[in-house]
CSV table of C-alpha atoms and ligand atoms in Angstrom, one decimal:
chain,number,residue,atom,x,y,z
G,7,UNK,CA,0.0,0.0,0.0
G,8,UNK,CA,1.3,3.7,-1.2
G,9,UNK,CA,2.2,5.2,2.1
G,10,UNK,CA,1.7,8.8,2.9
G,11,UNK,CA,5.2,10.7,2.0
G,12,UNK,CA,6.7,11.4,5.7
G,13,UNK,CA,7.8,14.5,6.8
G,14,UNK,CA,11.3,13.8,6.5
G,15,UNK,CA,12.0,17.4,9.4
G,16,UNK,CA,10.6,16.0,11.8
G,17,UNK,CA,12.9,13.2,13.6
G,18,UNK,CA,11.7,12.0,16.8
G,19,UNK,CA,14.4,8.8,17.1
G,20,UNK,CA,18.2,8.8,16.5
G,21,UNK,CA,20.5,6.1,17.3
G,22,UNK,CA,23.9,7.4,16.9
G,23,UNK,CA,26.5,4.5,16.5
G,24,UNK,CA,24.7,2.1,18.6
G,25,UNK,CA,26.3,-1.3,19.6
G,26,UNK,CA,25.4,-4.0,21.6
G,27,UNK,CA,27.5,-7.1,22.9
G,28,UNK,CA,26.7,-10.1,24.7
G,29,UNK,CA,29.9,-10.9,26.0
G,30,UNK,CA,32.1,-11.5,23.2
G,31,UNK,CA,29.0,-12.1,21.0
G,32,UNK,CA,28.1,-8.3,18.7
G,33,UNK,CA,24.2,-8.4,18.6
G,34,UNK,CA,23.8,-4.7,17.2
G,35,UNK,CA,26.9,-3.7,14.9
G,36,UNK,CA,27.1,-0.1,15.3
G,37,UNK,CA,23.7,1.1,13.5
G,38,UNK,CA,23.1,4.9,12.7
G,39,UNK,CA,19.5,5.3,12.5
G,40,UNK,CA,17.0,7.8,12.3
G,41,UNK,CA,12.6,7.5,12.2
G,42,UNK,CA,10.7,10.1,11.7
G,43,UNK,CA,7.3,11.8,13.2
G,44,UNK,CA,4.5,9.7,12.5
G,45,UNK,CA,6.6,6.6,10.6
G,46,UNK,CA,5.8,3.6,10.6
G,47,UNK,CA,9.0,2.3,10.7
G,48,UNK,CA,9.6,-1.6,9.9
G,49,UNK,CA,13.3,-3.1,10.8
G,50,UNK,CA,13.2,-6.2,9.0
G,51,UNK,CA,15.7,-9.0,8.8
G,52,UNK,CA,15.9,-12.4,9.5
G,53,UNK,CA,16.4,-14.4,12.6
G,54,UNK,CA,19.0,-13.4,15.0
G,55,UNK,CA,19.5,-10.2,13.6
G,56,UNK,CA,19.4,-8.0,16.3
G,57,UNK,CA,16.4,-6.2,15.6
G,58,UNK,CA,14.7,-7.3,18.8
G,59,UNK,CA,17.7,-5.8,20.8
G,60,UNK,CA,17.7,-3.0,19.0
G,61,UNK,CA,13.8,-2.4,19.7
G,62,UNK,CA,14.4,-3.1,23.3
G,63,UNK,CA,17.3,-0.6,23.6
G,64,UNK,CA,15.0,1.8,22.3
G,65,UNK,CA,12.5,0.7,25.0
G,66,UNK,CA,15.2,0.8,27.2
G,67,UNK,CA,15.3,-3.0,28.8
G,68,UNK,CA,18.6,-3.4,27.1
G,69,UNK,CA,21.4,-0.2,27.9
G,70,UNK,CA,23.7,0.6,24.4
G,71,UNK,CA,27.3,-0.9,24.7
G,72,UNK,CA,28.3,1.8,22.8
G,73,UNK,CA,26.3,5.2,21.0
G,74,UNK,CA,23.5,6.8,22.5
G,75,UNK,CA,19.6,6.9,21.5
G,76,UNK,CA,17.6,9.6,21.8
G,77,UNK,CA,13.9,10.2,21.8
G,78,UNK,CA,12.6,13.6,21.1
G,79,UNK,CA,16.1,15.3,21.5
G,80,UNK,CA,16.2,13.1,24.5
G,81,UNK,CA,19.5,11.7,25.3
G,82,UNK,CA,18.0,8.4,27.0
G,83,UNK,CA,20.5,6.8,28.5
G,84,UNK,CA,20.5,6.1,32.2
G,85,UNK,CA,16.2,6.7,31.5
G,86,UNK,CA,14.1,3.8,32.7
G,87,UNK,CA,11.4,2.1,30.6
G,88,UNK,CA,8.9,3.5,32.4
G,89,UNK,CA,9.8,7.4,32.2
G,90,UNK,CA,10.4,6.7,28.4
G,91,UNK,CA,7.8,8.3,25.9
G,92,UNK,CA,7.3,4.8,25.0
G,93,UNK,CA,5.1,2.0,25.1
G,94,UNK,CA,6.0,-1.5,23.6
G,95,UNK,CA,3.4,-4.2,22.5
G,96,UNK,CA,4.9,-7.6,22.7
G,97,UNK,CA,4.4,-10.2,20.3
G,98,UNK,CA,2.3,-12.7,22.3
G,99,UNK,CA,0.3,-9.7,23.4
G,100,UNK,CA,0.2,-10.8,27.2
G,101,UNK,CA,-3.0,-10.0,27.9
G,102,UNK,CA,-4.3,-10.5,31.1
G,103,UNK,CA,-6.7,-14.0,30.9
G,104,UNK,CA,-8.6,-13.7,33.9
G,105,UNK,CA,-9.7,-9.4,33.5
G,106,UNK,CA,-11.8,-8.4,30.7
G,107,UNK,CA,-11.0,-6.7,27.1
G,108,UNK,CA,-11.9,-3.5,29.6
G,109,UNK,CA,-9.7,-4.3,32.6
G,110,UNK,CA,-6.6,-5.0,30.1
G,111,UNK,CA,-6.7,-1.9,28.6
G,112,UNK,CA,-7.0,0.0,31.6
G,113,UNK,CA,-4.5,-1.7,34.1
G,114,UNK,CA,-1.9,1.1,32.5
G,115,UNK,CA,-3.4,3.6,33.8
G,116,UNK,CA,-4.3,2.2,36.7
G,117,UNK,CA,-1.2,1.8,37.6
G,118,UNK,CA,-0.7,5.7,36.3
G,119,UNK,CA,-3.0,6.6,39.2
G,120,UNK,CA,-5.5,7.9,36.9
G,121,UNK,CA,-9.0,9.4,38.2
G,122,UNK,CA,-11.2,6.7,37.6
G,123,UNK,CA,-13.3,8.8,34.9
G,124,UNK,CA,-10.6,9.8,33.4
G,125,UNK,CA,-9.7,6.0,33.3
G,126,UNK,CA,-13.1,4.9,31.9
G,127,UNK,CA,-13.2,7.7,29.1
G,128,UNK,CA,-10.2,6.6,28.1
G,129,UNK,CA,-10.4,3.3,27.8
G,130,UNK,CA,-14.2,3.6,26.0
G,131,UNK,CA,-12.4,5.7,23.4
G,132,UNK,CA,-9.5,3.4,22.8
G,133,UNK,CA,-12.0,0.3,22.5
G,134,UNK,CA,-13.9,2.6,20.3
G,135,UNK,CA,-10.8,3.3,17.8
G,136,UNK,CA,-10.1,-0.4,17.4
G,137,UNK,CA,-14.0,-1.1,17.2
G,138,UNK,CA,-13.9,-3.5,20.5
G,139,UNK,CA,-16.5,-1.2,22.2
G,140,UNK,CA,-19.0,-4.3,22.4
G,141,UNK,CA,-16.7,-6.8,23.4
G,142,UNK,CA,-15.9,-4.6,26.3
G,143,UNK,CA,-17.0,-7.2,29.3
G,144,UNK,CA,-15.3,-10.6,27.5
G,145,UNK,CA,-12.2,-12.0,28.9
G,146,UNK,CA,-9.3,-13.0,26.2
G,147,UNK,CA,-10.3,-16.4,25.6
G,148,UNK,CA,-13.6,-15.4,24.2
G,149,UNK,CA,-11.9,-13.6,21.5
G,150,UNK,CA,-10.6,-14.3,18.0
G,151,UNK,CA,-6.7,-13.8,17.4
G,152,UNK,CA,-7.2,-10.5,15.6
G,153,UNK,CA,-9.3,-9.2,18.2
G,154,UNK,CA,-6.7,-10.0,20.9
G,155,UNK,CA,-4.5,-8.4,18.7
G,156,UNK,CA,-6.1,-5.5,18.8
G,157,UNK,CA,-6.8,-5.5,22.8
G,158,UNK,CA,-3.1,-5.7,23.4
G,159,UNK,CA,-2.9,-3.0,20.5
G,160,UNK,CA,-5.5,-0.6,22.7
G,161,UNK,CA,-3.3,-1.5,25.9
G,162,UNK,CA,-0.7,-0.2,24.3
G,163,UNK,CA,-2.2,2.8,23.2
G,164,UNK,CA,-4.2,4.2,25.5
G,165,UNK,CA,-1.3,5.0,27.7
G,166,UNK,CA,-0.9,7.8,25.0
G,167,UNK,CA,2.9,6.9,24.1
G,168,UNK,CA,4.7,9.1,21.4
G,169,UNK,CA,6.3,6.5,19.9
G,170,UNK,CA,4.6,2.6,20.0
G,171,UNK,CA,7.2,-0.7,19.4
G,172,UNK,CA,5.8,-3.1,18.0
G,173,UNK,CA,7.5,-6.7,17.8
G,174,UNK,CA,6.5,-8.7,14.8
G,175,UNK,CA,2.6,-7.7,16.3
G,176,UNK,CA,0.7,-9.7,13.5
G,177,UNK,CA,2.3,-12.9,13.8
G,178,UNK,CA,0.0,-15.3,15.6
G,179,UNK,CA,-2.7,-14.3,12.9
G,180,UNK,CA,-3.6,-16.2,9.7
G,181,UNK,CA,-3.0,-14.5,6.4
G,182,UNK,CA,-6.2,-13.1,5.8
G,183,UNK,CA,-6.5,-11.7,9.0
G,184,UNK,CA,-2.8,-10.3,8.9
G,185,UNK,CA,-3.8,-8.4,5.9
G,186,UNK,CA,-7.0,-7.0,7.0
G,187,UNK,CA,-5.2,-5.8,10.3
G,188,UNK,CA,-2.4,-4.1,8.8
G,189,UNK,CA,-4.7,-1.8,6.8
G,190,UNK,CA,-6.3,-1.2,9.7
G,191,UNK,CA,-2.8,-0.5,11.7
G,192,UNK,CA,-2.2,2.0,9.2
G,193,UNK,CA,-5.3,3.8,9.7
G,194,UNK,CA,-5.2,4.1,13.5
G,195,UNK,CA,-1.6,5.2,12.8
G,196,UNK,CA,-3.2,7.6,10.8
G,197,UNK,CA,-5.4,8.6,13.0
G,198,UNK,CA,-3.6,9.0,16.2
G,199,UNK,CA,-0.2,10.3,15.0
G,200,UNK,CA,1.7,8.3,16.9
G,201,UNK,CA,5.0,6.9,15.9
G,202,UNK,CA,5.4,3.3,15.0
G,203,UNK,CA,8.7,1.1,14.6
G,204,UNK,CA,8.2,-2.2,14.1
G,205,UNK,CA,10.0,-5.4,14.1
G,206,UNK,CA,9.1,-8.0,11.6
G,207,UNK,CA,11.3,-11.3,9.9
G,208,UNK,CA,8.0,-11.2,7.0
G,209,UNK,CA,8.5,-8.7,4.3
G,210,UNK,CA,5.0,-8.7,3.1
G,211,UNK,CA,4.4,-7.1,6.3
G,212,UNK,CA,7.1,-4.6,6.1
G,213,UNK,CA,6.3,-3.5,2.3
G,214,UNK,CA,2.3,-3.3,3.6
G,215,UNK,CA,3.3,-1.3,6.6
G,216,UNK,CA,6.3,0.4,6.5
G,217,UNK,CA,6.7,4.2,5.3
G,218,UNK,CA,10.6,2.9,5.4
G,219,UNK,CA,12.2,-0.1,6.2
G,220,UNK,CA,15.2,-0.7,7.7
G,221,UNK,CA,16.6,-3.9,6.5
G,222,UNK,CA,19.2,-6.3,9.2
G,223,UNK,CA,21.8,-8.3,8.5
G,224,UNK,CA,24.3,-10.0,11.3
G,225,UNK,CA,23.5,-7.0,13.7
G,226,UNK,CA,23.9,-4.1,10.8
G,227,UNK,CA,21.5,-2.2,9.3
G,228,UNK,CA,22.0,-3.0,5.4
G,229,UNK,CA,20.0,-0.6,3.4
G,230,UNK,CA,17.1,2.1,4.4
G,231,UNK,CA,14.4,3.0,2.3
G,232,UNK,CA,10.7,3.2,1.5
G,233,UNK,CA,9.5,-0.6,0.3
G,234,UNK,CA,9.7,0.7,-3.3
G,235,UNK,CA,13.6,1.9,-3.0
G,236,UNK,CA,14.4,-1.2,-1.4
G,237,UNK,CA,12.2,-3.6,-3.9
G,238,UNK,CA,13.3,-1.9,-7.2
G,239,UNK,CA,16.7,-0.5,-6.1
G,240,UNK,CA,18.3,-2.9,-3.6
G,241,UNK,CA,22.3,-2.0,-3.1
G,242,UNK,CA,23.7,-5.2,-2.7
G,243,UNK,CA,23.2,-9.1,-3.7
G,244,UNK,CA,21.8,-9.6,-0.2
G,245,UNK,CA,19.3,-7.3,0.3
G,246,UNK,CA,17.9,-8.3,-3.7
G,247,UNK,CA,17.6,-11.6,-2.7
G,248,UNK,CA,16.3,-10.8,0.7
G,249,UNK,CA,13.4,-9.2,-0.5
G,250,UNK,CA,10.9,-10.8,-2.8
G,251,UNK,CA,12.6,-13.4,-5.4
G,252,UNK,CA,15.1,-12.7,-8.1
G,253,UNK,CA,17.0,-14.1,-10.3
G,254,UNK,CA,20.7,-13.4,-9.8
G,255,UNK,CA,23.3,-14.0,-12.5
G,256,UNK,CA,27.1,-13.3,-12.0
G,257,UNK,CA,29.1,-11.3,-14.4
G,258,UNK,CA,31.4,-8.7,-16.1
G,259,UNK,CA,31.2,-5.8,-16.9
G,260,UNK,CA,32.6,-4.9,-20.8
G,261,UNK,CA,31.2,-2.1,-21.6
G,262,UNK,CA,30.7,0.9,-19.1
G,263,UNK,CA,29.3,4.2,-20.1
G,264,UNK,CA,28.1,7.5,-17.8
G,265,UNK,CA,24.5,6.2,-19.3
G,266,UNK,CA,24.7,2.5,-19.9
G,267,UNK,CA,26.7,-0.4,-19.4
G,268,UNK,CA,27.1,-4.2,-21.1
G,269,UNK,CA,27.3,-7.0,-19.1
G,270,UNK,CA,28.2,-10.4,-19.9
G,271,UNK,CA,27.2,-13.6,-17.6
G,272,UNK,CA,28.0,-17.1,-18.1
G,273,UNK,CA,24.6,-18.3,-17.4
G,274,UNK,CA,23.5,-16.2,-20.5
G,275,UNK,CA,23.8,-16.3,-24.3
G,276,UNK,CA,22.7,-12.8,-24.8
G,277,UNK,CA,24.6,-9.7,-23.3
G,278,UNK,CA,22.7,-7.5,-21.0
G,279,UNK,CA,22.5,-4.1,-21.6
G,280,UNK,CA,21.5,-2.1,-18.8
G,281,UNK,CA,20.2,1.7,-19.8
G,282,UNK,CA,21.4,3.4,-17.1
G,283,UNK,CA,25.4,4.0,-15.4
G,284,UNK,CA,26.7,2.5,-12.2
G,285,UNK,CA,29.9,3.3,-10.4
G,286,UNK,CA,32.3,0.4,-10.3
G,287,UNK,CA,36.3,-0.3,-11.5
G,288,UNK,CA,36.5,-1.6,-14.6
G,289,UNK,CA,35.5,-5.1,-15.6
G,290,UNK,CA,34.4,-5.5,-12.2
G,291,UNK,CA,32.7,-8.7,-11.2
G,292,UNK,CA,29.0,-7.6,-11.1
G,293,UNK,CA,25.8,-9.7,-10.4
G,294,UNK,CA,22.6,-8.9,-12.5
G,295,UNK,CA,19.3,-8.7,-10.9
G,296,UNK,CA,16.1,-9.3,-12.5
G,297,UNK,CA,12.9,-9.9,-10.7
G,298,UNK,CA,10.8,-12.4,-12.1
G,299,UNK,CA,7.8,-10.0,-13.2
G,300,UNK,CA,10.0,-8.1,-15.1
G,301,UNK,CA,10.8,-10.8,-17.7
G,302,UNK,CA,8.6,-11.2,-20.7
G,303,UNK,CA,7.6,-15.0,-22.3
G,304,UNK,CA,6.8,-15.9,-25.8
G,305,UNK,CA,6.6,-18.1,-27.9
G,306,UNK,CA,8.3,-15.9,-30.7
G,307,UNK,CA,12.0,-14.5,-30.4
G,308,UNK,CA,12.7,-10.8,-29.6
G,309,UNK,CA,13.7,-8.8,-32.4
G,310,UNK,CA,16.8,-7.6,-30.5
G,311,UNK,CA,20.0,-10.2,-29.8
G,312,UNK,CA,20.5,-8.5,-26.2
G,313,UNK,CA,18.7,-9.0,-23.1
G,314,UNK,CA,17.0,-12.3,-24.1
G,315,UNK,CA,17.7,-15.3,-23.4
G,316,UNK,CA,15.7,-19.2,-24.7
G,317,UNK,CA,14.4,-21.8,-22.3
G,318,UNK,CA,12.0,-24.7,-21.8
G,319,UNK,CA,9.6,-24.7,-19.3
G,320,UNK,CA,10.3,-27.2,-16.7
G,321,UNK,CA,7.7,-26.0,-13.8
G,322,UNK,CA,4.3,-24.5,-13.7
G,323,UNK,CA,2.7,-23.0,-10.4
G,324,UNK,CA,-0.5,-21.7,-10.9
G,325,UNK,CA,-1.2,-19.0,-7.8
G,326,UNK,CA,-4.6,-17.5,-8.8
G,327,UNK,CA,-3.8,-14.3,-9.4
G,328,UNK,CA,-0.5,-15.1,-11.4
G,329,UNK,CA,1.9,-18.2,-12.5
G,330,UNK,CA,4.9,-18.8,-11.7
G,331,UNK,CA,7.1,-20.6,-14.5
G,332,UNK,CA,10.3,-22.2,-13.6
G,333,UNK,CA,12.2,-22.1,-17.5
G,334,UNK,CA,15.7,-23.9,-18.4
G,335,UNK,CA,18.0,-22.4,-20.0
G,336,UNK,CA,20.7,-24.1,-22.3
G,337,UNK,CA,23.1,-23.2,-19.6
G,338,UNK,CA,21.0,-25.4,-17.3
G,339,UNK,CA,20.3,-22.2,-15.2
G,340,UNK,CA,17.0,-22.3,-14.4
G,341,UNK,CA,15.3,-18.5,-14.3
G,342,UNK,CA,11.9,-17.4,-12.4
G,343,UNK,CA,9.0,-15.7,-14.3
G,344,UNK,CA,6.3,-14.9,-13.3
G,345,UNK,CA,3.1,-13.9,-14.8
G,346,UNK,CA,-0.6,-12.5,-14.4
G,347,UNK,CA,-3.5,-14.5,-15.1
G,348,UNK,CA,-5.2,-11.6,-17.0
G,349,UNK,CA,-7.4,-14.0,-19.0
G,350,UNK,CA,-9.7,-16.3,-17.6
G,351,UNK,CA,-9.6,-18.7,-20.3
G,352,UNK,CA,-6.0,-20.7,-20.2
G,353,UNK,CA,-6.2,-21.4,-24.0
G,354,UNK,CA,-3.5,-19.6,-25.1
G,355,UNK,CA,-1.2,-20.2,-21.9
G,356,UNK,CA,1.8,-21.4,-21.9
G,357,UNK,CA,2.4,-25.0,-21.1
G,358,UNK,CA,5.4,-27.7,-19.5
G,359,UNK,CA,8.1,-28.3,-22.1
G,360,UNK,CA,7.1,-25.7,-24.6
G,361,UNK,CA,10.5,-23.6,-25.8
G,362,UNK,CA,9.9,-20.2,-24.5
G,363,UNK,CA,12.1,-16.8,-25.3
G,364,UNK,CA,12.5,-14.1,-22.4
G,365,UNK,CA,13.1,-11.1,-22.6
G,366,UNK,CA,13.2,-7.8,-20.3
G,367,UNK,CA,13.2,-4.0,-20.6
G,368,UNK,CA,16.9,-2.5,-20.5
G,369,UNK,CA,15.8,-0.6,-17.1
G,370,UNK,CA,14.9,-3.5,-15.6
G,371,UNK,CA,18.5,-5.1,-14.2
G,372,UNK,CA,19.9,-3.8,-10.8
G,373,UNK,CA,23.5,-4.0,-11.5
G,374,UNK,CA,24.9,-4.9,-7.8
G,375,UNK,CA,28.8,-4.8,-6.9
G,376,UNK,CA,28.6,-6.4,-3.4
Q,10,LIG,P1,14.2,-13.2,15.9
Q,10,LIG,O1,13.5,-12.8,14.7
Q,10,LIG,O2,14.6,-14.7,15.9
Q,10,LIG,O3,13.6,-12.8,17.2
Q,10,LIG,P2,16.1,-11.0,16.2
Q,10,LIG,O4,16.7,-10.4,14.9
Q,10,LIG,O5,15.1,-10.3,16.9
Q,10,LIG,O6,15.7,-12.5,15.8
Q,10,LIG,P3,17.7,-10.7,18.6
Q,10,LIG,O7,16.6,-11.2,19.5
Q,10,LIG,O8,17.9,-9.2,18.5
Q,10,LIG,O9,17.4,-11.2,17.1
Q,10,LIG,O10,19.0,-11.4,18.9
Q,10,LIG,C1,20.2,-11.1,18.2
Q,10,LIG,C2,21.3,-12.0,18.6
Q,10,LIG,O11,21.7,-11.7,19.9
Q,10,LIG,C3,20.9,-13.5,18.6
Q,10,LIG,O12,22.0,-14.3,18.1
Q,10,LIG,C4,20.7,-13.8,20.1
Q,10,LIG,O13,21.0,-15.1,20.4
Q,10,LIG,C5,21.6,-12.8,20.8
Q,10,LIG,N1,21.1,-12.4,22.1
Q,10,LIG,C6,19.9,-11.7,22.3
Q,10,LIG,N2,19.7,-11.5,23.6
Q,10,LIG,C7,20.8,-12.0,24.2
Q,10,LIG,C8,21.2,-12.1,25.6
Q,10,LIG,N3,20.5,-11.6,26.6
Q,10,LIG,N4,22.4,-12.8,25.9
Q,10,LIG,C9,23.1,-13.3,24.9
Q,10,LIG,N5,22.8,-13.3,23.6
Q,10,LIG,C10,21.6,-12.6,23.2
C-alpha cells in the first residue's frame, strides 16, 4: 500500500552509532538510524538479527554498549522504561486471561493513578478506535486472534505513548486476517499520529506497513528506504535476494558508459545491456538482478539479440492471481518468471516443455557490486 510521503523534518528517534554485545557475541553492529514523526518504521531481517535488541534498547530494557539513543532530542541513557515516551506491544500480546478486554486496557493507567473517569473515558475511546466497544465485558479467551491483537494493541495505546514498538505484532494471525489488520494499523496510525517502529522477519508485512524499512543483516542495518527503493533498487546481492525473489546471474562488466553499461554472464547467451550508469572499477565482477515480473515470455523471439535469453519450461505454479514458470536455460540455469493471469480462459497459456524466449526491458536489471 502507497504510504503517505513522511515528513522527513521531523525526527523523533536517532540512534547514533549504537552497539550492543553479549559478551564477546556483537548483537547490534554499530547502527546509525533515524525515524521520523509519525513513521511507521519496519526493521526487518531475519532471525537473530538483532532487531529485537535493538527495539528493546530503544525501550530501554537493554542499555547501548556503545552510541547513544535519543527520543525527542532526549539523550536516553541512564532513563528507565517506564519514564520513556514509549510504550512497547509484545508479540504474544500478554493480555491478562482472567480481567476483561476492559480491565486490560485500563491496568496502564491504573497503575498511572489515573482518576477513575478519566480511566473509563479513556479506555471507551481506545475500545472505540479499534472497534472492541461491544466486546468490552469478555475476557481473552472469548476472542478471535485479531481481536486479541487488537486488545493488546489498545493496551498499548491508550497509555498515549509518542512512539509505539511493535515486535513482529501480527504474527499469531492467519494470512487473511494479517492483511486486514495491517490496513487497519495503518489507519489508526493515521489517526492517532503516533510513531510506529516495528520489528518483523515477514517482508510482506514490512512493504504493507512500513513508510521505510530498515533492512538487518548479522547486527547491521544494510540498506534504508521506503519498500519501493528497497524492492526496485536494492544496493547489494543480499538485500535483492532478501526481499521478494530474483534471479541473480554473476558477471562482467565490458562495456561501461556515464549512461549504460554491457554486461556479460555465463549463465547467459545474450549480453545484457542495462540503460542506465553504475559506479564500479573496470571489468568489475558484477551480479545482475532481474525480478521475475519483469521478464517477458513468448513463444516468438525478440527482435533484439541483447537481453534475451531461450528456455524450456520445466515447472508451472499456478497461484490464482498469477503463474509462476520455472524455464531452463541451455546453460542449465534455471530463471523465475512470473506472470498475471489476466485472461480467464488458459487457451493460449503457456504450457510444460514448450520452448519459450525471455526477454526484459533494458531498465529492468539492478546491477549490484557487493
Ligand atoms: P528473531 O527474529 O529470531 O527474534 P532478532 O533479529 O530479533 O531475531 P535478537 O533477539 O535481537 O534477534 O538477537 C540477536 C542475537 O543476539 C541473537 O544471536 C541472540 O541469540 C543474541 N542475544 C539476544 N539476547 C541475548 C542475551 N540476553 N544474551 C546473549 N545473547 C543474546
Amino acid at each position: 500500500m502507497a504510504q503517505k510521503p513522511v515528513d522527513r523534518g521531523q525526527e523523533y528517534v536517532r540512534i547514533e552509532g549504537v552497539t550492543k554485545r553479549f559478551g564477546d557475541f556483537v548483537a547490534v553492529d554499530n547502527v546509525s538510524l533515524s525515524v521520523f514523526k509519525g513513521e511507521i518504521f519496519c526493521l526487518l531481517g531475519g532471525s537473530g538479527c538483532g532487531k529485537t535488541t535493538l527495539l528493546r534498547m530503544l525501550a530501554g530494557f537493554e542499555s547501548p554498549t556503545a552510541g547513544r539513543i535519543l527520543i525527542d532530542g532526549q539523550d536516553m541513557a541512564g532513563i528507565p522504561p517506564y519514564d520513556r515516551p514509549v510504550n512497547m506491544m509484545f508479540q504474544s500480546y500478554a493480555l491478562f486471561p482472567h480481567m476483561t478486554v476492559e480491565k486490560n486496557v485500563a491496568f496502564g493507567l491504573e497503575q498511572e493513578g489515573l482518576s477513575k473517569s478519566e480511566i473509563a473515558k479513556r479506555v471507551s475511546e481506545m475500545l472505540d478506535i479499534v472497534k472492541l466497544g461491544e466486546f468490552a465485558r469478555r475476557k481473552p479467551h472469548q476472542l478471535s486472534g485479531g481481536q486479541r491483537q487488537r486488545v493488546a494493541l489498545a493496551r498499548a495505546l491508550v497509555k498515549r505513548p509518542k512512539l509505539l514498538l511493535l515486535d513482529e505484532p501480527l504474527g499469531a494471525l492467519d494470512k487473511k486476517l494479517r492483511e486486514h489488520t495491517q490496513f487497519e494499523l495503518i489507519n489508526l496510525q493515521e489517526q492517532l499520529g503516533v510513531t510506529f517502529v516495528v520489528v518483523t522477519h515477514d517482508q510482506e508485512e514490512a512493504m504493507t506497513l512500513a513508510t521505510r524499512i530498515g533492512v538487518m543483516n548479522k547486527g547491521q542495518i544494510v540498506q534504508v528506504g521506503t519498500p519501493t527503493d528497497i524492492y526496485e533498487f536494492p544496493n547489494s546481492r543480499f538485500v535483492a535476494d532478501f526481499i521478494g525473489s530474483v534471479n541473480m546471474f554473476d558477471g562482467q562488466l565490458i562495456e561501461d558508459e556515464p549512461g549504460h553499461v554491457r554486461i556479460r554472464c555465463n549463465e547467459l547467451e545474450s549480453t545484457v545491456y542495462v540503460s542506465h550508469g553504475i559506479s564500479a572499477p573496470p571489468e568489475a565482477k558484477v551480479a545482475v538482478a532481474i525480478r521475475p515480473e519483469k521478464i517477458e515470455m513468448s513463444r516468438t523471439a525478440p527482435i533484439s539479440n541483447e537481453n534475451c535469453a531461450q528456455g524450456v519450461v520445466k515447472e508451472i505454479a499456478y497461484m490464482g492471481d498469477l503463474s509462476v514458470y520455472l524455464v531452463r536455460l541451455e546453460s542449465g540455469r534455471m530463471v523465475r518468471v512470473t506472470i498475471p493471469n489476466v485472461e480467464r480462459h488458459a487457451d493460449e497459456r503457456i504450457v510444460w516443455d514448450e520452448t519459450v524466449h525471455l526477454s526484459w526491458h533494458p531498465s529492468s536489471p539492478v546491477v549490484l557490486t557487493i
